[in-house]
mmCIF file of C-alpha atoms in Angstrom:
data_model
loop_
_atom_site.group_PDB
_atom_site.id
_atom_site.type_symbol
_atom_site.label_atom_id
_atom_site.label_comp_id
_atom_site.label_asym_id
_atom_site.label_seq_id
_atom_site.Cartn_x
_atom_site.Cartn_y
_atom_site.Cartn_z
ATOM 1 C CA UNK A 1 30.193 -38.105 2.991
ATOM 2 C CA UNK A 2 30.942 -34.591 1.475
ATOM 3 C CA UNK A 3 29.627 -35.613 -1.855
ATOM 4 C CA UNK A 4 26.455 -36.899 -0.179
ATOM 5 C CA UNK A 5 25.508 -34.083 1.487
ATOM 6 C CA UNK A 6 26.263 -32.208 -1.421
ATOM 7 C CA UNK A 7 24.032 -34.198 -3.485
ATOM 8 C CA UNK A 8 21.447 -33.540 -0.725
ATOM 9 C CA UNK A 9 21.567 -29.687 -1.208
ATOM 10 C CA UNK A 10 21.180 -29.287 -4.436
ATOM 11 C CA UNK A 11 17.174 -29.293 -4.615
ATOM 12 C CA UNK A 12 17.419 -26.195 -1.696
ATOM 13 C CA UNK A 13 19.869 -24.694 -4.079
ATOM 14 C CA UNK A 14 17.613 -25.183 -7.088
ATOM 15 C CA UNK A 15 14.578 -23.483 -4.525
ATOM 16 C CA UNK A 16 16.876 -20.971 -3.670
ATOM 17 C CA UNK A 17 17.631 -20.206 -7.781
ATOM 18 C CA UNK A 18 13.236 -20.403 -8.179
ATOM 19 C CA UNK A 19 12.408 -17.953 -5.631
ATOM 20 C CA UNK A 20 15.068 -15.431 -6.812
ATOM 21 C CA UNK A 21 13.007 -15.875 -10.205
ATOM 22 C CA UNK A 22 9.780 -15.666 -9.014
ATOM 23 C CA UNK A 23 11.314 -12.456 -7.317
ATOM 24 C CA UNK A 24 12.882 -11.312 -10.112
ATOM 25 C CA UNK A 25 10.103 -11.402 -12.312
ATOM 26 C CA UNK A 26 7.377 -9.692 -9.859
ATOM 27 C CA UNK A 27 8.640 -6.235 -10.850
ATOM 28 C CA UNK A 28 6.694 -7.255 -14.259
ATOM 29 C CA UNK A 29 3.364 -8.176 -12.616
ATOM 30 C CA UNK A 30 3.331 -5.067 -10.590
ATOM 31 C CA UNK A 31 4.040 -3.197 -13.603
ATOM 32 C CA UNK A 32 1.321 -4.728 -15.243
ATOM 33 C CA UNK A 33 -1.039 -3.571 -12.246
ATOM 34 C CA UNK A 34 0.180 -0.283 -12.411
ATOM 35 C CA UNK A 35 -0.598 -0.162 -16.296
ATOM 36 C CA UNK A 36 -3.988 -1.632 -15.365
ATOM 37 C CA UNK A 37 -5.296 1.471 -13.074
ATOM 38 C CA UNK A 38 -4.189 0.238 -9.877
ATOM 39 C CA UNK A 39 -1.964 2.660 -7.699
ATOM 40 C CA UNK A 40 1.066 1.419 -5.478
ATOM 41 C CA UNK A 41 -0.842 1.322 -2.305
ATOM 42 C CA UNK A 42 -3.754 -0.904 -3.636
ATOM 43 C CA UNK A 43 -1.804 -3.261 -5.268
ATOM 44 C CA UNK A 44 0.377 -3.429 -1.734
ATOM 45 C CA UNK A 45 -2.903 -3.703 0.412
ATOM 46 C CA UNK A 46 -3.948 -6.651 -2.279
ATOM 47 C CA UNK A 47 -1.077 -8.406 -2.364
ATOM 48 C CA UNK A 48 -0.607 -8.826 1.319
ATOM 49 C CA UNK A 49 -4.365 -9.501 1.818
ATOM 50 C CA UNK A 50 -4.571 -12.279 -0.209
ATOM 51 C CA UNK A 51 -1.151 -13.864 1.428
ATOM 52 C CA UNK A 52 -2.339 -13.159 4.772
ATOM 53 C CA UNK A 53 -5.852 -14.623 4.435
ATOM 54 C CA UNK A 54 -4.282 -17.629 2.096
ATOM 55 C CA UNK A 55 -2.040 -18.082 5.900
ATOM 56 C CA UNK A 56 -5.235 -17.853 8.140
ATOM 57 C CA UNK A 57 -7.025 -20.636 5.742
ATOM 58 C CA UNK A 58 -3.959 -23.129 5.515
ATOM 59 C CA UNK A 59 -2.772 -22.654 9.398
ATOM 60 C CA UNK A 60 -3.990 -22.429 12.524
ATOM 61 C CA UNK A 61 -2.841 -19.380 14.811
ATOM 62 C CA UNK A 62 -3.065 -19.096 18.290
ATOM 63 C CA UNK A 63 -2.853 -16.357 20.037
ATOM 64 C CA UNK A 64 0.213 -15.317 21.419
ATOM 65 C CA UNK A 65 1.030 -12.490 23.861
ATOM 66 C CA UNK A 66 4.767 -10.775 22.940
ATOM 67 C CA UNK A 67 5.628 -7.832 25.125
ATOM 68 C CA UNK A 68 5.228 -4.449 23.886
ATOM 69 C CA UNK A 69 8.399 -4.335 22.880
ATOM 70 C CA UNK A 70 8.679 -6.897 20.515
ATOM 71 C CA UNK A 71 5.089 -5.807 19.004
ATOM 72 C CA UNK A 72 6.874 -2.769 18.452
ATOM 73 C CA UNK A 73 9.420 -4.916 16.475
ATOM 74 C CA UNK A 74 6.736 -6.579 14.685
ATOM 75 C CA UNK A 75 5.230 -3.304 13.719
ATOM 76 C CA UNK A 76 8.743 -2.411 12.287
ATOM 77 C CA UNK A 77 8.637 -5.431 10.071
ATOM 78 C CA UNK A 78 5.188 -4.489 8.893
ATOM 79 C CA UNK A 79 6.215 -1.085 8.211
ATOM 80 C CA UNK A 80 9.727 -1.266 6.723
ATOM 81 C CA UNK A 81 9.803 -4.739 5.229
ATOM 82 C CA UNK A 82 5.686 -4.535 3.791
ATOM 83 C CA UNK A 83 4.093 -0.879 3.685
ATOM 84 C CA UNK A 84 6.812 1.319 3.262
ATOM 85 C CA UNK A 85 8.810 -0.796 0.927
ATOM 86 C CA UNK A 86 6.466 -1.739 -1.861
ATOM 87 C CA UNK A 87 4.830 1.364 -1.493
ATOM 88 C CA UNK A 88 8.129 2.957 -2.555
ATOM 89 C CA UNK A 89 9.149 0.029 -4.700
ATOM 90 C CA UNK A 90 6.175 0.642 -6.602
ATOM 91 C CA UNK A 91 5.869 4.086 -6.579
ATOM 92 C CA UNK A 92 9.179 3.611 -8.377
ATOM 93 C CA UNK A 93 7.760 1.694 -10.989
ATOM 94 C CA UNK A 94 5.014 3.928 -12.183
ATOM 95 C CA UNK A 95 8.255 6.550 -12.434
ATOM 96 C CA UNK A 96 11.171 4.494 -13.916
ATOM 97 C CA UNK A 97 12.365 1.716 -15.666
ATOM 98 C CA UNK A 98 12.016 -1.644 -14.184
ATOM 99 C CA UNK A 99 15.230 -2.494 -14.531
ATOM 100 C CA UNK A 100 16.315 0.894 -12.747
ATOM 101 C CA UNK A 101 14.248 -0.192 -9.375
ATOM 102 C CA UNK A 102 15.407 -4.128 -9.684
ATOM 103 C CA UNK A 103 19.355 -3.078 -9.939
ATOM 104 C CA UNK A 104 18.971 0.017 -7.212
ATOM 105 C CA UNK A 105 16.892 -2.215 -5.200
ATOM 106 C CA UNK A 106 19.561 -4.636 -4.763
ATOM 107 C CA UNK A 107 21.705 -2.553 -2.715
ATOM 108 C CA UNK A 108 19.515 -3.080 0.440
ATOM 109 C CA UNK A 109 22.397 -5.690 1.242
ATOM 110 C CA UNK A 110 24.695 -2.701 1.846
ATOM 111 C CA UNK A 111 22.523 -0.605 3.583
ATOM 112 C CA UNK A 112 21.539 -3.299 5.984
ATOM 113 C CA UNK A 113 25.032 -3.640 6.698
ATOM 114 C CA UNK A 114 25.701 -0.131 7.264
ATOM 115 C CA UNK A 115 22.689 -0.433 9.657
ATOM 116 C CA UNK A 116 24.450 -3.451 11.206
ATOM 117 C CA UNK A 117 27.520 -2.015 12.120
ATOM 118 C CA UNK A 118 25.561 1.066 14.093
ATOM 119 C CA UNK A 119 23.335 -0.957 16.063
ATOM 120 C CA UNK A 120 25.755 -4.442 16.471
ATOM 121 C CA UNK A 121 29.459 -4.434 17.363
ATOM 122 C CA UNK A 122 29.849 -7.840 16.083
ATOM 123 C CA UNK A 123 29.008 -6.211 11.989
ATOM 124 C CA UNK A 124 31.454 -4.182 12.072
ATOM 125 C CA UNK A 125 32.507 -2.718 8.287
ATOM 126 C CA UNK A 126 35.318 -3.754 6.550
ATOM 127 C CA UNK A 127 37.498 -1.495 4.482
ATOM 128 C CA UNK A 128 36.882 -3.708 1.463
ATOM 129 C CA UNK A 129 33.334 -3.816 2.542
ATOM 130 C CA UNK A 130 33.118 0.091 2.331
ATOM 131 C CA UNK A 131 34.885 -0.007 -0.693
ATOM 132 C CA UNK A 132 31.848 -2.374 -2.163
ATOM 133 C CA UNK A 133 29.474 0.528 -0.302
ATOM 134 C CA UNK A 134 31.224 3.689 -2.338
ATOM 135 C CA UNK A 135 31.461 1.550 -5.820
ATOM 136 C CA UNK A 136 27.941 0.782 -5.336
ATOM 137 C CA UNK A 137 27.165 4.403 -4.772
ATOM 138 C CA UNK A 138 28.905 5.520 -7.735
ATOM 139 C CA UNK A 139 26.978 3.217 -9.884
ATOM 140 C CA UNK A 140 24.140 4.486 -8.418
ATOM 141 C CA UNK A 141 24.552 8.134 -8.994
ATOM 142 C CA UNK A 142 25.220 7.088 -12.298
ATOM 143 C CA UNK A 143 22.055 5.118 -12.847
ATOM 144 C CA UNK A 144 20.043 8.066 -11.205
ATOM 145 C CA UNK A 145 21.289 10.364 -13.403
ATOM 146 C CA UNK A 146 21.537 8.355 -16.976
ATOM 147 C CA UNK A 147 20.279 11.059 -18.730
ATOM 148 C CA UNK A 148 22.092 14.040 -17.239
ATOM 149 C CA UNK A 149 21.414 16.475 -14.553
ATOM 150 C CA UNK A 150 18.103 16.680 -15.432
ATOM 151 C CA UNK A 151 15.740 16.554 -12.267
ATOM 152 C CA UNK A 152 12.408 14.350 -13.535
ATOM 153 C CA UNK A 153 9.890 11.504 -13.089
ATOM 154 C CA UNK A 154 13.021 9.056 -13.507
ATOM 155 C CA UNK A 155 15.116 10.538 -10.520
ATOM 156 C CA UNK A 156 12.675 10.600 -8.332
ATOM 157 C CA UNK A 157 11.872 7.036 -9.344
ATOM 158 C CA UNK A 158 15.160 6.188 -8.857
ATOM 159 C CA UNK A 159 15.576 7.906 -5.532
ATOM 160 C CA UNK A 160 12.316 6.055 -4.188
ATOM 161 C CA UNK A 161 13.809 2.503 -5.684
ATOM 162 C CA UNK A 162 17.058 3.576 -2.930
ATOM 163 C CA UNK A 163 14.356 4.652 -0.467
ATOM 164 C CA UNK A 164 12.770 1.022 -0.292
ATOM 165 C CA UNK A 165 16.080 -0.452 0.100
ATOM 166 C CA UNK A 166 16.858 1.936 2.975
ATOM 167 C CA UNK A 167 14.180 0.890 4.639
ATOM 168 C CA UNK A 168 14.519 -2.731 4.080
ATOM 169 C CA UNK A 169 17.576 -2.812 6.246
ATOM 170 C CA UNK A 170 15.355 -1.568 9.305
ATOM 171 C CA UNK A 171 13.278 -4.665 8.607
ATOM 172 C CA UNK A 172 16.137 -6.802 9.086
ATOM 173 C CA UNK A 173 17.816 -5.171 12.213
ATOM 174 C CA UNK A 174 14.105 -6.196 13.682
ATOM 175 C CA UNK A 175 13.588 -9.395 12.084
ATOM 176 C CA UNK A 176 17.425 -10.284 13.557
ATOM 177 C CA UNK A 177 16.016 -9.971 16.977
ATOM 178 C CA UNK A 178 12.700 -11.255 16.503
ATOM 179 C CA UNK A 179 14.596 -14.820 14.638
ATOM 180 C CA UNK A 180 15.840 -15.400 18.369
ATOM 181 C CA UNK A 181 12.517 -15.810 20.074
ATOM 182 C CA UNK A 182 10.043 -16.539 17.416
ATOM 183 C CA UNK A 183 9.021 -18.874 13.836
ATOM 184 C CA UNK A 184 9.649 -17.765 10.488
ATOM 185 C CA UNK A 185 5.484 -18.372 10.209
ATOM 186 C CA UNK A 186 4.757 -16.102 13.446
ATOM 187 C CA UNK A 187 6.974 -13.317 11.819
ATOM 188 C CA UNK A 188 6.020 -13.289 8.423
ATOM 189 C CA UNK A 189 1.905 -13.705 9.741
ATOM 190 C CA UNK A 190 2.657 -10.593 12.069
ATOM 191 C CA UNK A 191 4.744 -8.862 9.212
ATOM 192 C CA UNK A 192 1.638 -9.095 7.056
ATOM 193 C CA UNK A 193 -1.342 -8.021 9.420
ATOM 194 C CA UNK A 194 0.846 -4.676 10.546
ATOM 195 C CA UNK A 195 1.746 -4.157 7.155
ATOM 196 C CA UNK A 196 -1.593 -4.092 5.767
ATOM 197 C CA UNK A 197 -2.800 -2.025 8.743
ATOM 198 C CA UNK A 198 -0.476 0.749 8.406
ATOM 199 C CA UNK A 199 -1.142 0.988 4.566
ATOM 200 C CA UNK A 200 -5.043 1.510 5.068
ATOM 201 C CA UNK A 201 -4.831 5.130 6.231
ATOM 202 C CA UNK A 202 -2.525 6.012 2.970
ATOM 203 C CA UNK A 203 -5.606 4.169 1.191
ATOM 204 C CA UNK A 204 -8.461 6.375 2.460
ATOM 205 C CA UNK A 205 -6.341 9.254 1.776
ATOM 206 C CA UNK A 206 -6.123 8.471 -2.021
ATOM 207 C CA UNK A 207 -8.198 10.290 -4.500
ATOM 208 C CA UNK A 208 -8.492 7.101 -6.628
ATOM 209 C CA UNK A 209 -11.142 4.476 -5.898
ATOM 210 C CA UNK A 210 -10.954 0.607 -6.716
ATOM 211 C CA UNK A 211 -12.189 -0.070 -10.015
ATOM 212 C CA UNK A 212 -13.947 -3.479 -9.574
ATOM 213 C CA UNK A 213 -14.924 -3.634 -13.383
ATOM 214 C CA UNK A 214 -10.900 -3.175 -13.928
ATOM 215 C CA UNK A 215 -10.004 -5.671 -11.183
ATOM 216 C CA UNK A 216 -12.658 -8.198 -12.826
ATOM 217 C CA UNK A 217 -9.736 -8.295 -15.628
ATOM 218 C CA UNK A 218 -7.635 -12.102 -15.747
ATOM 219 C CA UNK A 219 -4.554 -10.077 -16.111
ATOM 220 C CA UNK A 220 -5.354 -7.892 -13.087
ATOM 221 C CA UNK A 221 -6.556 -10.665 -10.749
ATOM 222 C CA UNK A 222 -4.051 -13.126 -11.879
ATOM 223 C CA UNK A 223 -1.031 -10.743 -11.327
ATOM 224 C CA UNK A 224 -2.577 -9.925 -7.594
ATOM 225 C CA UNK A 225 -2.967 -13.598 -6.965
ATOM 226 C CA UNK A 226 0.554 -14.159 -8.237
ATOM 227 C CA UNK A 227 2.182 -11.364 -6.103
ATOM 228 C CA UNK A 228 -0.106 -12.805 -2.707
ATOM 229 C CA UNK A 229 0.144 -16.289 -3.166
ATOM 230 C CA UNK A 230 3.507 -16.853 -5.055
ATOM 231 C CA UNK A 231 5.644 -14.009 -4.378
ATOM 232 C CA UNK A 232 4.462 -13.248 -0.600
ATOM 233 C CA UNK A 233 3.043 -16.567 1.120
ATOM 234 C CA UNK A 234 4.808 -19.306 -1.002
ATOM 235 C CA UNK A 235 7.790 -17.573 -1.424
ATOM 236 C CA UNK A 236 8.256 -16.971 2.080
ATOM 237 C CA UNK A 237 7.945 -20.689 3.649
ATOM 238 C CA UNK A 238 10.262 -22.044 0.639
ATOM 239 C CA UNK A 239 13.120 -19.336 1.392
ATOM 240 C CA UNK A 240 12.922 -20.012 5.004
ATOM 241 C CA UNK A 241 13.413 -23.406 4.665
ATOM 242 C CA UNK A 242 16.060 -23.163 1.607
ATOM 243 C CA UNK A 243 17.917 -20.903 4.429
ATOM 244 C CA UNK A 244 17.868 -23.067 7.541
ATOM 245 C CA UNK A 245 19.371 -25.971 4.901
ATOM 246 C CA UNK A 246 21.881 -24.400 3.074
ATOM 247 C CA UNK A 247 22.346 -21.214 5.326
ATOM 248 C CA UNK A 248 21.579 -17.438 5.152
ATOM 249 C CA UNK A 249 24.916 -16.582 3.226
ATOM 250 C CA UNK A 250 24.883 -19.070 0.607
ATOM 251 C CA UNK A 251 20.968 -18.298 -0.106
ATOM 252 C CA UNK A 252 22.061 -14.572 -0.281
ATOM 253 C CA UNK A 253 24.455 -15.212 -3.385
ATOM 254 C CA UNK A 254 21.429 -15.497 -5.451
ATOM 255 C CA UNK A 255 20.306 -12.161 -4.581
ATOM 256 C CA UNK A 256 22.565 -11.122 -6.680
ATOM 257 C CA UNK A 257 20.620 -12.555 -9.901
ATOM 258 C CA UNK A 258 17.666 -11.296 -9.189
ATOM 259 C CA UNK A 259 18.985 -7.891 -11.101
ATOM 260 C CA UNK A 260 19.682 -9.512 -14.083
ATOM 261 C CA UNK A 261 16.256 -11.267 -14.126
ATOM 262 C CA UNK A 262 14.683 -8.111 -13.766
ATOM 263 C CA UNK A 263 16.615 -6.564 -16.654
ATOM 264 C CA UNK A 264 16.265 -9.118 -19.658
ATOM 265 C CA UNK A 265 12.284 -10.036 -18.406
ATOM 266 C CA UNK A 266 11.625 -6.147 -18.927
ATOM 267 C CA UNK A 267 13.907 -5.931 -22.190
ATOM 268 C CA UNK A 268 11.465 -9.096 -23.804
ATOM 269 C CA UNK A 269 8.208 -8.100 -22.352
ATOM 270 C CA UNK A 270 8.503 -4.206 -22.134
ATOM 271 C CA UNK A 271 10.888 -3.540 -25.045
ATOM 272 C CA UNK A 272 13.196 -1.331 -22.252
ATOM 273 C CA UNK A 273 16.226 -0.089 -23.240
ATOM 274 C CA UNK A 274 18.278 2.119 -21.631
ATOM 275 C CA UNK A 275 21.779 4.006 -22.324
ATOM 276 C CA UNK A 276 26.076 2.934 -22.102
ATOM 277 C CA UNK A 277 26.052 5.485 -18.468
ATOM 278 C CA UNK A 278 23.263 3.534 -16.861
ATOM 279 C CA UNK A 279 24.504 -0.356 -18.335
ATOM 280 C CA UNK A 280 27.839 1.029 -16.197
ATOM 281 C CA UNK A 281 25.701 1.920 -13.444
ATOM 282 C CA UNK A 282 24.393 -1.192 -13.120
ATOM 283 C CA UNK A 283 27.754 -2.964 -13.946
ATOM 284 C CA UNK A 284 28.841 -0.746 -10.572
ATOM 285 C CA UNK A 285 26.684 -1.559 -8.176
ATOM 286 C CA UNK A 286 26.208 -5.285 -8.420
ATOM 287 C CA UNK A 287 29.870 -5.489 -8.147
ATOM 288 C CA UNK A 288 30.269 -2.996 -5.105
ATOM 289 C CA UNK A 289 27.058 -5.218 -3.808
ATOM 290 C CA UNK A 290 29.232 -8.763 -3.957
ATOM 291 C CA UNK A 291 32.579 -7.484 -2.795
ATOM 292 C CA UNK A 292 30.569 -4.997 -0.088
ATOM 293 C CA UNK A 293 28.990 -8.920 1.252
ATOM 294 C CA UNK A 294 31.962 -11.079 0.390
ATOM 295 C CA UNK A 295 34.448 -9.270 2.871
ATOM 296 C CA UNK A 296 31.406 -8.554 5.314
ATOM 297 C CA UNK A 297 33.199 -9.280 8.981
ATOM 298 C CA UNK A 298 32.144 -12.384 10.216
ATOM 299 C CA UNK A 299 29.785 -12.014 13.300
ATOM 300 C CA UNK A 300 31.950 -12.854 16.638
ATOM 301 C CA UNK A 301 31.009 -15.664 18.545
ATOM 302 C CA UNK A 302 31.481 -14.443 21.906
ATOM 303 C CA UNK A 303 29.263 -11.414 21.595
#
């Protein structure tokens, strides 16, 4: 019976492997954009347009009165898991190396757990997972500062890449209590529409104007329609239902792939290469990342 189910999970597990790739790679396309002419916010505002008009062609939405205070939630998960994010995520990328934002990125893990434990008793920290938190943060001093104490482009870069996975873990402490009351398809539709509103006022306020001659470029519309379609509305329904099969833990272990992805797609396509302190770095925090989520106290059932 074991082997059976087993056999049963191992197309989720292969989903689970293809979105962490699709993932993994998307750091390329949006450095593509950003080579292209296209600033962080635009290619955020795109790439959430086209996923939430792809969802309002495919489905059908009623409308649905929530409470202020779980809009408020919803405009959390618009904010901190869309706008503010990939604003910063990309940001990053115009400043730093791609694999720098992919590897620092990756430690949103540990700051949504240190967000857990303040807001939930039952995520409390272990000691082994704050030993994963300080290794990671060591790694990621290290990685920040590669080339010495040298303030620059790349540090700032590097400090936004942390930034967006700060934030990340206020998306989740929202999306935790929104899960209890609402679909994965309600959420991620809301977590679109609020993230694309609150990224239109930082999009007036640019000096830069859309270049529709530039846009008019296959690699510029093909990368957008990859990031909307693929990476935002695809990606989502296949990861929610890889996670309700296989469950939210086991899905999470490929998280920590996505890193390496990142690295050896920009090392082929962009030719980066980067020094023995930041390969440490690296080395540093994916480790403090796994043990920081393998000895993560299990929630308590009687909360």
């Amino acid at each position: 019976m074991g082997q059976v189910k087993k056999n049963s999970d191992f197309w989720y597990h292969v989903a689970a492997f293809a979105m962490i790739l699709v993932w993994g790679i998307s750091f390329l396309n949006t450095r593509v954009l950003l080579d292209a002419g296209l600033t962080p916010t635009e290619i955020f505002v795109a790439r959430f347009t086209i996923a939430y008009v792809s969802l309002l062609v495919i489905c059908r939405f009623k409308v649905r009165y929530t409470g202020w205070r779980d809009e408020l939630l919803f405009v959390v998960c618009g904010v901190a898991g869309g706008s503010a994010y990939f604003i910063a995520e990309n940001t990053a990328l115009e400043l730093t190396l791609i694999s720098d934002v992919a590897v620092l990125v990756s430690t949103a893990p540990l700051t949504t757990a240190l967000m857990g434990a303040i807001f939930y008793r039952d995520e409390r920290i272990t000691w082994m997972t704050l030993l994963g938190m300080i290794i990671a943060f060591v790694g990621s001093v290290m990685l920040a500062l590669k080339n010495g104490l040298v303030w620059g482009d790349s540090v700032l870069g590097d400090l936004l890449a942390l930034l967006a996975a700060f934030v990340w873990a206020f998306y989740s402490m929202a999306l935790k209590k929104l899960n209890k009351s609402y679909t994965t398809l309600f959420i991620t539709r809301k977590l679109f529409f609020y993230g694309i509103m609150s990224a239109l006022p930082l999009l007036a306020m640019e000096e830069s104007h859309i270049n529709w001659q530039t846009v008019k470029q296959p690699a510029v519309w093909g990368n957008l329609l990859y990031l909307g379609l693929i990476c935002s509305m695809a990606a989502y329904f296949i990861w929610g239902i890889t996670v309700k099969r296989i469950g939210a833990v086991r899905a999470s272990n490929y998280f920590y792939l996505s890193p390496i992805i990142s690295m050896i797609s920009a090392a082929i396509w962009f030719g980066e290469r980067t020094n023995a302190v930041a390969y440490i770095g690296c080395v540093l925090i994916l480790a403090g990342v796994i043990i920081a989520e393998k000895f993560k106290r299990k929630p308590e059932l009687n909360q």
